[in-house]
Amino acid sequence: MLGAGAEAKLAKKRVLLRITIIGKSGAGKTSLINALVNNAYTERYHATENFGLYYAVLSVTEEDSEPGAPKFNVLLEIEDTPGSELLDKELLDLFDPWWPKPQELAMKRPPRSSKRKGTDEEDSAHLPFSIVYAPVGKYNDEEAPVTECEIGINAGKWFCNRPDNNCGAEVYMPDAPHGTGRQCRSCRRFQSSLTPKGEFRPIVRQRMAYIFLFDATDKESYLEALRVYNEYQTYLSKKDIKQKPLVYLVGTKTDKEPEMKKDKDDAQEQEFQKHVVQHITQHMKSFAQKQSDDLKQLSTNTVSSAQFRNVTELFRGIVRDLRVREPLWKLNPLGETTDEEADASTCSVQ
């Protein structure tokens, strides 16, 4: 923990945190995000087809802190995802804390905010693009300008055309069709990050917390959340990740009446469905306890996006938990200055 002086200094900054939400289609991922970010809820359902990023500002203090204690100010980057049952390789990408960048590139020190020569216009290091110049969709993650090839066998592919990277639509490749065209690694990452709605480029360098979300009135949704959680734990067991993200198992739609399926003849199943929220919640708590016994930290919670119940409390709790996990959001946990912190007076969201 930081000393009093460091706490006061940190309170003048805004720390960037990233939370990723994963769950079955219809679990309520986007509704939960909208309840926090836009203070809005709609009954109309639109399936999420692409990865998306939402932003919210929060300020928290320790639960037992004295009045007037320094606040921990954060900009939350919340990652919305398609239904987990629809994801294959993309699920492994989400499990990688650094994706879409590799770790060595994500850990590079970002440039400082600076003003352009001859003008008072400012380039912000804490936005995916500068205030006066927007390279989104034009630059790869090595900040090299990229162009789309519009003709020939490489039509639709992006290249930075850097000779030192041997990258370009006309680069000779003996094994390629007709012997032309090569993308460097950075351009391949750029290509894979594109979606129909544009480029996926988070501004926070890594995932710091995962919410495995499920509909608390739907047993299949809960089982899918457990399946993905177990896959994530298997992924972690095979990787050397020193600072593991925090993990939460959260049930939504606690205000909703359980849906009784008319085609069910099993009386025991019908009785379970009547009290499905209580049964799932009880199993969730016992499952989390078993994970704790196995030295795997798993926090649990339930929310209602429709009634805005426990939504802000959920995210505030995650921020407080991350507050004491400094290595996750500091490039230099022992230093006084950090590159993942934005000055509160200059940090903004477009």
CSV table of C-alpha atoms in Angstrom, one decimal:
chain,number,residue,atom,x,y,z
A,1,MET,CA,0.0,0.0,0.0
A,2,LEU,CA,1.1,3.6,-0.6
A,3,GLY,CA,1.9,6.1,2.1
A,4,ALA,CA,-0.3,9.1,2.8
A,5,GLY,CA,1.8,11.4,0.6
A,6,ALA,CA,1.7,9.0,-2.3
A,7,GLU,CA,-2.0,8.5,-1.8
A,8,ALA,CA,-2.6,12.2,-2.0
A,9,LYS,CA,-0.5,12.4,-5.2
A,10,LEU,CA,-2.3,9.5,-6.8
A,11,ALA,CA,-5.6,11.2,-6.0
A,12,LYS,CA,-4.7,14.0,-8.5
A,13,LYS,CA,-4.4,11.4,-11.3
A,14,ARG,CA,-6.8,9.2,-13.2
A,15,VAL,CA,-5.8,5.6,-13.5
A,16,LEU,CA,-6.8,3.6,-16.5
A,17,LEU,CA,-8.3,0.2,-15.7
A,18,ARG,CA,-9.7,-2.5,-18.1
A,19,ILE,CA,-12.5,-5.0,-17.4
A,20,THR,CA,-13.6,-7.7,-19.8
A,21,ILE,CA,-17.1,-9.2,-19.7
A,22,ILE,CA,-17.7,-12.7,-21.1
A,23,GLY,CA,-20.9,-14.7,-21.1
A,24,LYS,CA,-23.5,-16.6,-23.2
A,25,SER,CA,-25.7,-14.8,-25.7
A,26,GLY,CA,-28.6,-13.1,-23.8
A,27,ALA,CA,-26.8,-13.1,-20.5
A,28,GLY,CA,-27.1,-9.3,-20.3
A,29,LYS,CA,-23.5,-8.2,-20.9
A,30,THR,CA,-24.4,-5.1,-22.9
A,31,SER,CA,-27.3,-4.2,-20.6
A,32,LEU,CA,-25.0,-4.3,-17.6
A,33,ILE,CA,-22.5,-2.0,-19.3
A,34,ASN,CA,-25.3,0.4,-20.4
A,35,ALA,CA,-26.7,0.5,-16.9
A,36,LEU,CA,-23.3,1.8,-15.6
A,37,VAL,CA,-22.1,3.9,-18.5
A,38,ASN,CA,-25.4,5.4,-19.8
A,39,ASN,CA,-27.7,4.9,-16.8
A,40,ALA,CA,-30.1,3.3,-19.3
A,41,TYR,CA,-31.9,0.0,-19.9
A,42,THR,CA,-34.0,-1.3,-22.7
A,43,GLU,CA,-36.1,-4.5,-23.1
A,44,ARG,CA,-35.2,-4.7,-26.8
A,45,TYR,CA,-32.5,-7.3,-27.4
A,46,HIS,CA,-29.8,-6.9,-30.0
A,47,ALA,CA,-27.1,-9.6,-30.1
A,48,THR,CA,-23.5,-8.3,-29.8
A,49,GLU,CA,-21.7,-9.3,-33.0
A,50,ASN,CA,-18.3,-7.6,-32.5
A,51,PHE,CA,-15.9,-6.7,-29.7
A,52,GLY,CA,-16.7,-3.3,-28.3
A,53,LEU,CA,-15.3,-0.8,-25.8
A,54,TYR,CA,-17.2,1.4,-23.4
A,55,TYR,CA,-15.8,4.0,-21.0
A,56,ALA,CA,-16.9,5.2,-17.5
A,57,VAL,CA,-15.4,7.4,-14.9
A,58,LEU,CA,-15.4,6.3,-11.2
A,59,SER,CA,-14.0,7.7,-8.0
A,60,VAL,CA,-13.8,5.4,-4.9
A,61,THR,CA,-12.4,5.5,-1.4
A,62,GLU,CA,-11.7,2.6,0.9
A,63,GLU,CA,-14.9,1.4,2.6
A,64,ASP,CA,-13.5,2.2,6.1
A,65,SER,CA,-11.7,5.4,5.2
A,66,GLU,CA,-12.2,8.6,7.1
A,67,PRO,CA,-14.2,11.5,5.6
A,68,GLY,CA,-12.0,13.6,3.2
A,69,ALA,CA,-9.7,10.7,2.5
A,70,PRO,CA,-7.9,10.8,-0.9
A,71,LYS,CA,-10.0,9.2,-3.7
A,72,PHE,CA,-8.9,6.6,-6.2
A,73,ASN,CA,-9.9,8.1,-9.6
A,74,VAL,CA,-10.2,5.8,-12.6
A,75,LEU,CA,-11.2,5.7,-16.2
A,76,LEU,CA,-12.8,2.2,-16.8
A,77,GLU,CA,-12.4,0.7,-20.2
A,78,ILE,CA,-15.1,-2.0,-20.3
A,79,GLU,CA,-14.8,-4.7,-23.0
A,80,ASP,CA,-18.1,-6.0,-24.4
A,81,THR,CA,-18.0,-9.4,-26.3
A,82,PRO,CA,-20.2,-11.6,-28.4
A,83,GLY,CA,-21.8,-14.7,-26.9
A,84,SER,CA,-19.1,-17.0,-25.6
A,85,GLU,CA,-20.8,-20.0,-27.3
A,86,LEU,CA,-20.1,-18.3,-30.6
A,87,LEU,CA,-16.4,-17.8,-30.0
A,88,ASP,CA,-13.7,-20.3,-30.8
A,89,LYS,CA,-10.2,-19.0,-31.3
A,90,GLU,CA,-11.4,-15.5,-30.2
A,91,LEU,CA,-12.1,-16.9,-26.7
A,92,LEU,CA,-8.4,-17.8,-26.3
A,93,ASP,CA,-7.6,-14.3,-27.6
A,94,LEU,CA,-9.8,-12.8,-24.8
A,95,PHE,CA,-8.0,-15.0,-22.2
A,96,ASP,CA,-4.7,-13.4,-23.3
A,97,PRO,CA,-4.3,-10.3,-21.0
A,98,TRP,CA,-2.4,-8.4,-23.7
A,99,TRP,CA,-4.3,-9.2,-26.9
A,100,PRO,CA,-4.6,-7.7,-29.5
A,101,LYS,CA,-0.9,-6.7,-28.9
A,102,PRO,CA,1.8,-9.1,-27.8
A,103,GLN,CA,3.1,-8.6,-24.3
A,104,GLU,CA,6.5,-7.2,-25.2
A,105,LEU,CA,4.8,-4.5,-27.4
A,106,ALA,CA,2.0,-3.7,-24.9
A,107,MET,CA,4.6,-3.2,-22.1
A,108,LYS,CA,6.5,-0.6,-24.0
A,109,ARG,CA,6.4,2.8,-22.5
A,110,PRO,CA,3.8,4.9,-24.3
A,111,PRO,CA,4.7,8.4,-25.5
A,112,ARG,CA,4.1,11.4,-23.3
A,113,SER,CA,1.4,13.9,-24.2
A,114,SER,CA,3.0,16.7,-26.2
A,115,LYS,CA,2.1,19.8,-28.1
A,116,ARG,CA,2.7,20.1,-31.9
A,117,LYS,CA,5.4,22.5,-33.0
A,118,GLY,CA,4.1,25.9,-34.1
A,119,THR,CA,0.6,25.3,-32.6
A,120,ASP,CA,-1.1,24.9,-29.3
A,121,GLU,CA,-2.8,21.7,-30.4
A,122,GLU,CA,-2.1,18.7,-28.2
A,123,ASP,CA,-1.4,15.1,-29.0
A,124,SER,CA,-2.7,13.0,-26.1
A,125,ALA,CA,-0.9,9.8,-25.2
A,126,HIS,CA,-4.0,8.6,-23.3
A,127,LEU,CA,-6.4,8.4,-26.3
A,128,PRO,CA,-6.4,6.0,-29.2
A,129,PHE,CA,-5.8,9.0,-31.4
A,130,SER,CA,-4.5,12.5,-30.9
A,131,ILE,CA,-6.8,15.5,-30.6
A,132,VAL,CA,-5.7,16.9,-34.0
A,133,TYR,CA,-4.7,13.8,-35.9
A,134,ALA,CA,-6.7,10.5,-35.9
A,135,PRO,CA,-4.7,7.6,-37.2
A,136,VAL,CA,-7.3,5.0,-36.2
A,137,GLY,CA,-7.6,2.6,-39.1
A,138,LYS,CA,-4.5,4.1,-40.7
A,139,TYR,CA,-1.7,3.0,-38.4
A,140,ASN,CA,-0.6,-0.4,-37.0
A,141,ASP,CA,0.5,-1.0,-33.4
A,142,GLU,CA,4.1,-0.1,-34.3
A,143,GLU,CA,2.7,3.3,-35.4
A,144,ALA,CA,3.6,2.7,-39.0
A,145,PRO,CA,1.1,4.0,-41.5
A,146,VAL,CA,-0.8,1.3,-43.4
A,147,THR,CA,-2.7,1.3,-46.7
A,148,GLU,CA,-5.2,-1.1,-48.1
A,149,CYS,CA,-4.4,-2.9,-51.3
A,150,GLU,CA,-7.4,-2.5,-53.6
A,151,ILE,CA,-6.6,-4.6,-56.6
A,152,GLY,CA,-5.2,-8.0,-57.4
A,153,ILE,CA,-4.8,-11.1,-55.2
A,154,ASN,CA,-4.0,-9.0,-52.1
A,155,ALA,CA,-7.2,-6.8,-52.3
A,156,GLY,CA,-8.5,-6.1,-48.9
A,157,LYS,CA,-5.2,-6.7,-47.1
A,158,TRP,CA,-3.3,-3.9,-45.3
A,159,PHE,CA,0.4,-3.2,-45.6
A,160,CYS,CA,2.8,-0.7,-44.0
A,161,ASN,CA,5.2,-1.1,-47.0
A,162,ARG,CA,8.3,-0.7,-44.8
A,163,PRO,CA,11.4,-2.1,-46.5
A,164,ASP,CA,13.0,-3.0,-43.1
A,165,ASN,CA,10.0,-5.2,-42.3
A,166,ASN,CA,9.9,-6.7,-45.9
A,167,CYS,CA,6.2,-5.8,-45.9
A,168,GLY,CA,4.2,-4.9,-49.0
A,169,ALA,CA,1.7,-6.1,-51.6
A,170,GLU,CA,4.4,-6.4,-54.2
A,171,VAL,CA,7.1,-8.1,-52.0
A,172,TYR,CA,8.2,-11.3,-53.7
A,173,MET,CA,7.2,-14.4,-51.8
A,174,PRO,CA,8.0,-17.8,-53.5
A,175,ASP,CA,5.3,-19.6,-51.5
A,176,ALA,CA,2.6,-17.1,-52.0
A,177,PRO,CA,0.0,-17.3,-54.9
A,178,HIS,CA,1.6,-15.8,-58.0
A,179,GLY,CA,4.7,-15.1,-55.8
A,180,THR,CA,3.7,-11.7,-54.4
A,181,GLY,CA,2.5,-10.0,-51.2
A,182,ARG,CA,3.8,-10.2,-47.6
A,183,GLN,CA,2.4,-8.7,-44.4
A,184,CYS,CA,4.7,-8.1,-41.4
A,185,ARG,CA,3.6,-9.3,-38.0
A,186,SER,CA,2.3,-5.9,-37.0
A,187,CYS,CA,0.2,-5.6,-40.1
A,188,ARG,CA,-1.2,-9.1,-39.6
A,189,ARG,CA,-2.3,-8.1,-36.1
A,190,PHE,CA,-3.8,-5.0,-37.6
A,191,GLN,CA,-5.7,-7.1,-40.1
A,192,SER,CA,-7.0,-9.5,-37.5
A,193,SER,CA,-8.2,-6.7,-35.3
A,194,LEU,CA,-10.5,-5.2,-37.9
A,195,THR,CA,-14.2,-5.6,-37.5
A,196,PRO,CA,-17.1,-4.4,-39.8
A,197,LYS,CA,-17.4,-1.5,-37.4
A,198,GLY,CA,-13.7,-0.5,-37.5
A,199,GLU,CA,-10.5,-1.2,-35.7
A,200,PHE,CA,-10.4,-2.8,-32.3
A,201,ARG,CA,-7.7,-0.8,-30.4
A,202,PRO,CA,-8.1,-0.6,-26.6
A,203,ILE,CA,-6.3,2.2,-24.9
A,204,VAL,CA,-5.4,0.3,-21.7
A,205,ARG,CA,-2.5,-2.0,-22.2
A,206,GLN,CA,-3.9,-5.2,-20.6
A,207,ARG,CA,-7.0,-6.9,-19.2
A,208,MET,CA,-7.1,-6.5,-15.4
A,209,ALA,CA,-10.4,-8.1,-14.4
A,210,TYR,CA,-12.8,-10.6,-16.0
A,211,ILE,CA,-16.5,-10.8,-15.3
A,212,PHE,CA,-18.0,-14.2,-16.3
A,213,LEU,CA,-21.6,-13.2,-16.6
A,214,PHE,CA,-24.8,-15.4,-16.7
A,215,ASP,CA,-28.5,-15.0,-16.5
A,216,ALA,CA,-29.4,-16.0,-13.0
A,217,THR,CA,-32.8,-17.4,-14.2
A,218,ASP,CA,-31.3,-19.6,-16.9
A,219,LYS,CA,-29.5,-22.8,-15.9
A,220,GLU,CA,-27.9,-23.1,-19.4
A,221,SER,CA,-26.5,-19.6,-19.2
A,222,TYR,CA,-25.0,-20.4,-15.8
A,223,LEU,CA,-23.5,-23.7,-17.0
A,224,GLU,CA,-22.0,-21.8,-20.0
A,225,ALA,CA,-20.3,-19.3,-17.6
A,226,LEU,CA,-18.8,-22.2,-15.6
A,227,ARG,CA,-17.6,-23.8,-18.8
A,228,VAL,CA,-15.8,-20.7,-20.0
A,229,TYR,CA,-14.4,-20.0,-16.5
A,230,ASN,CA,-13.0,-23.6,-16.4
A,231,GLU,CA,-11.5,-23.1,-19.9
A,232,TYR,CA,-9.9,-19.8,-18.6
A,233,GLN,CA,-8.3,-21.6,-15.6
A,234,THR,CA,-7.0,-24.3,-18.0
A,235,TYR,CA,-5.5,-21.5,-20.1
A,236,LEU,CA,-3.8,-19.9,-17.1
A,237,SER,CA,-2.3,-23.3,-16.0
A,238,LYS,CA,-0.5,-23.4,-19.3
A,239,LYS,CA,0.8,-19.8,-19.3
A,240,ASP,CA,3.4,-18.0,-17.3
A,241,ILE,CA,1.4,-15.0,-16.3
A,242,LYS,CA,3.0,-13.4,-13.2
A,243,GLN,CA,0.2,-10.9,-12.5
A,244,LYS,CA,-3.1,-12.7,-13.0
A,245,PRO,CA,-6.3,-10.6,-13.6
A,246,LEU,CA,-9.0,-10.7,-11.0
A,247,VAL,CA,-12.0,-12.9,-11.7
A,248,TYR,CA,-15.7,-12.5,-10.9
A,249,LEU,CA,-18.7,-14.8,-11.4
A,250,VAL,CA,-21.8,-12.6,-11.7
A,251,GLY,CA,-25.5,-13.4,-12.1
A,252,THR,CA,-27.8,-10.9,-13.8
A,253,LYS,CA,-31.6,-10.5,-14.2
A,254,THR,CA,-32.3,-11.2,-10.5
A,255,ASP,CA,-35.5,-9.1,-11.0
A,256,LYS,CA,-36.8,-11.5,-13.7
A,257,GLU,CA,-39.4,-14.1,-13.1
A,258,PRO,CA,-38.1,-17.6,-13.9
A,259,GLU,CA,-39.4,-18.9,-17.3
A,260,MET,CA,-41.4,-22.1,-16.8
A,261,LYS,CA,-41.0,-24.3,-19.8
A,262,LYS,CA,-44.3,-25.9,-20.8
A,263,ASP,CA,-42.7,-28.9,-22.6
A,264,LYS,CA,-41.0,-30.1,-19.4
A,265,ASP,CA,-42.7,-33.2,-17.9
A,266,ASP,CA,-40.1,-33.7,-15.2
A,267,ALA,CA,-41.7,-32.6,-12.0
A,268,GLN,CA,-38.3,-32.3,-10.3
A,269,GLU,CA,-37.1,-30.0,-13.1
A,270,GLN,CA,-40.2,-27.9,-12.9
A,271,GLU,CA,-39.7,-27.5,-9.1
A,272,PHE,CA,-36.1,-26.5,-9.7
A,273,GLN,CA,-37.1,-23.9,-12.2
A,274,LYS,CA,-39.5,-22.3,-9.7
A,275,HIS,CA,-36.6,-21.4,-7.4
A,276,VAL,CA,-33.9,-21.3,-10.0
A,277,VAL,CA,-32.3,-18.1,-8.8
A,278,GLN,CA,-31.9,-19.4,-5.3
A,279,HIS,CA,-30.5,-22.7,-6.5
A,280,ILE,CA,-28.0,-21.2,-8.9
A,281,THR,CA,-26.9,-18.6,-6.3
A,282,GLN,CA,-26.4,-21.3,-3.7
A,283,HIS,CA,-24.3,-23.4,-6.1
A,284,MET,CA,-22.3,-20.3,-7.2
A,285,LYS,CA,-21.3,-19.6,-3.6
A,286,SER,CA,-20.3,-23.2,-2.9
A,287,PHE,CA,-18.4,-23.3,-6.3
A,288,ALA,CA,-16.5,-20.1,-5.3
A,289,GLN,CA,-15.6,-21.6,-1.9
A,290,LYS,CA,-14.2,-24.7,-3.6
A,291,GLN,CA,-12.1,-22.5,-5.9
A,292,SER,CA,-10.8,-20.7,-2.9
A,293,ASP,CA,-9.9,-24.1,-1.3
A,294,ASP,CA,-8.0,-24.8,-4.5
A,295,LEU,CA,-6.2,-21.4,-4.1
A,296,LYS,CA,-8.1,-19.8,-7.0
A,297,GLN,CA,-9.5,-16.5,-6.2
A,298,LEU,CA,-13.1,-16.1,-7.4
A,299,SER,CA,-15.5,-13.4,-6.3
A,300,THR,CA,-19.3,-13.6,-6.8
A,301,ASN,CA,-22.2,-11.2,-7.1
A,302,THR,CA,-25.7,-10.7,-8.4
A,303,VAL,CA,-27.2,-7.6,-10.1
A,304,SER,CA,-30.3,-6.3,-11.9
A,305,SER,CA,-29.5,-4.1,-14.8
A,306,ALA,CA,-33.3,-3.4,-15.3
A,307,GLN,CA,-33.6,-2.1,-11.8
A,308,PHE,CA,-30.0,-0.7,-11.6
A,309,ARG,CA,-29.6,-2.8,-8.5
A,310,ASN,CA,-26.0,-3.4,-7.3
A,311,VAL,CA,-24.6,-2.4,-10.7
A,312,THR,CA,-22.5,0.6,-9.6
A,313,GLU,CA,-21.6,-1.3,-6.4
A,314,LEU,CA,-20.3,-4.2,-8.5
A,315,PHE,CA,-17.9,-2.0,-10.5
A,316,ARG,CA,-16.9,0.1,-7.5
A,317,GLY,CA,-16.0,-3.2,-5.7
A,318,ILE,CA,-13.9,-4.3,-8.6
A,319,VAL,CA,-12.1,-0.9,-8.7
A,320,ARG,CA,-11.4,-1.2,-4.9
A,321,ASP,CA,-10.0,-4.7,-5.5
A,322,LEU,CA,-7.8,-3.5,-8.3
A,323,ARG,CA,-6.6,-0.6,-6.2
A,324,VAL,CA,-4.5,-2.9,-4.0
A,325,ARG,CA,-3.2,-4.8,-7.1
A,326,GLU,CA,-0.8,-2.1,-8.2
A,327,PRO,CA,1.3,-4.3,-10.4
A,328,LEU,CA,-1.7,-4.8,-12.7
A,329,TRP,CA,-2.1,-1.1,-13.5
A,330,LYS,CA,1.5,0.3,-12.9
A,331,LEU,CA,4.3,-0.2,-15.4
A,332,ASN,CA,6.7,0.5,-12.5
A,333,PRO,CA,5.0,-0.6,-9.2
A,334,LEU,CA,7.8,0.7,-7.1
A,335,GLY,CA,8.3,4.0,-8.8
A,336,GLU,CA,6.5,7.3,-8.1
A,337,THR,CA,5.5,7.9,-11.7
A,338,THR,CA,3.5,5.6,-13.9
A,339,ASP,CA,2.7,5.5,-17.6
A,340,GLU,CA,-0.8,3.9,-17.1
A,341,GLU,CA,-1.9,7.0,-15.2
A,342,ALA,CA,-3.4,10.0,-16.9
A,343,ASP,CA,-3.5,13.5,-15.3
A,344,ALA,CA,-7.1,14.1,-14.2
A,345,SER,CA,-6.9,17.6,-15.8
A,346,THR,CA,-6.1,16.2,-19.3
A,347,CYS,CA,-7.6,12.7,-19.3
A,348,SER,CA,-10.7,12.7,-21.5
A,349,VAL,CA,-12.9,10.4,-23.6
A,350,GLN,CA,-14.2,11.0,-27.1
